[in-house]
XYZ file of C-alpha atoms in Angstrom:
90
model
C 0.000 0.000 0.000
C 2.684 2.652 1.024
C 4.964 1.483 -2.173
C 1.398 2.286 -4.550
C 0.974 5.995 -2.818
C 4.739 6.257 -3.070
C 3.923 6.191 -7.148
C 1.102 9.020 -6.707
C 2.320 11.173 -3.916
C 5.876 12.915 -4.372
C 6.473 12.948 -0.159
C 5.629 9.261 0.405
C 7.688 8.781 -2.355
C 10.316 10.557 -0.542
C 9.681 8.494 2.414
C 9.658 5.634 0.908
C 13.344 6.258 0.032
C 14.654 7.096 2.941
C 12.858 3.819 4.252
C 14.756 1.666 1.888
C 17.632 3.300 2.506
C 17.775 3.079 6.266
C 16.565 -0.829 5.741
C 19.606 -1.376 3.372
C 22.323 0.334 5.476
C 21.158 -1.683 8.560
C 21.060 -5.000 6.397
C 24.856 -3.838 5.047
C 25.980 -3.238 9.059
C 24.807 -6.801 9.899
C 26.117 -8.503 7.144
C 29.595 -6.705 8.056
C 28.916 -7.903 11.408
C 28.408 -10.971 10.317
C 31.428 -11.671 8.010
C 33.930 -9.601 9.675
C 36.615 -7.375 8.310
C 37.605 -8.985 4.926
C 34.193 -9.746 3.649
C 34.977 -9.006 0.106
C 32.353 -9.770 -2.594
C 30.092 -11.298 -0.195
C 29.001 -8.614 1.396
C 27.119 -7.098 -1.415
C 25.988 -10.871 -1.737
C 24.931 -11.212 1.896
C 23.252 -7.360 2.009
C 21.085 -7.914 -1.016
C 19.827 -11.254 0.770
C 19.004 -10.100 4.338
C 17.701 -6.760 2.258
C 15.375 -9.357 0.479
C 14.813 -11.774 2.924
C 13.819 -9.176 6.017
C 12.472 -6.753 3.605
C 8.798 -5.241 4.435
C 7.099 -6.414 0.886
C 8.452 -9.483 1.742
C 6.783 -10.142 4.716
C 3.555 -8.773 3.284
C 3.687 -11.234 0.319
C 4.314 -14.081 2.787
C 1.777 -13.077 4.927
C -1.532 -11.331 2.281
C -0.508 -13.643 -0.366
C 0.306 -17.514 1.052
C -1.157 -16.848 4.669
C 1.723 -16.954 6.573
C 1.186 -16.466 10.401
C 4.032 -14.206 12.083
C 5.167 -17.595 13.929
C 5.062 -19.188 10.135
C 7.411 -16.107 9.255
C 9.753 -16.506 11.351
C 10.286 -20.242 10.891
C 10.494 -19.708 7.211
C 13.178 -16.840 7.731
C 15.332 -18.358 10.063
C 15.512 -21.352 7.289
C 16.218 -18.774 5.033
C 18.563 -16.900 6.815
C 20.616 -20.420 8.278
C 20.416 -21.862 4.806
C 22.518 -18.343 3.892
C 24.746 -18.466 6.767
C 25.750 -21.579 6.213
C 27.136 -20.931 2.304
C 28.739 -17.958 3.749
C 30.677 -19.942 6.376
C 31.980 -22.134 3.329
């Protein structure tokens, strides 16, 4: 709903930016966190997943769409996220 009156409405829009933006730089400090110092080309890798993964329209699609419960959620994301951790340990 906000990312539809984002399209119509030039300060949701603008809000809707700074949203993502604040969303990606936290997923980018936790993936640092995650991989340490030297994290090379997987940190883009790792950023764009959590950003995905963690992501608002996400959630809603999981939720409106194929009736996930919160509890469903969050079983389905921490598969997600150990499935991700796991390749990143490798």
């Amino acid at each position: 709903m906000a990312r539809s009156a984002a399209d119509d409405d030039a300060d949701v829009a603008k809000l809707w930016r700074t949203g993502n933006r604040g969303h990606r730089r936290d997923c980018e400090r936790f993936a640092r966190a995650a991989l340490g110092k030297n994290a090379g080309p997987a940190l883009h890798a790792l950023t764009a997943t959590l950003y995905v993964h963690i992501g608002t329209e996400t959630y809603t699609l999981l939720s409106d769409e194929l009736g996930f419960t919160p509890p469903a959620y969050e079983r389905w994301l921490r598969s997600q996220l150990e499935v991700v951790f796991q390749g990143a340990s490798r």
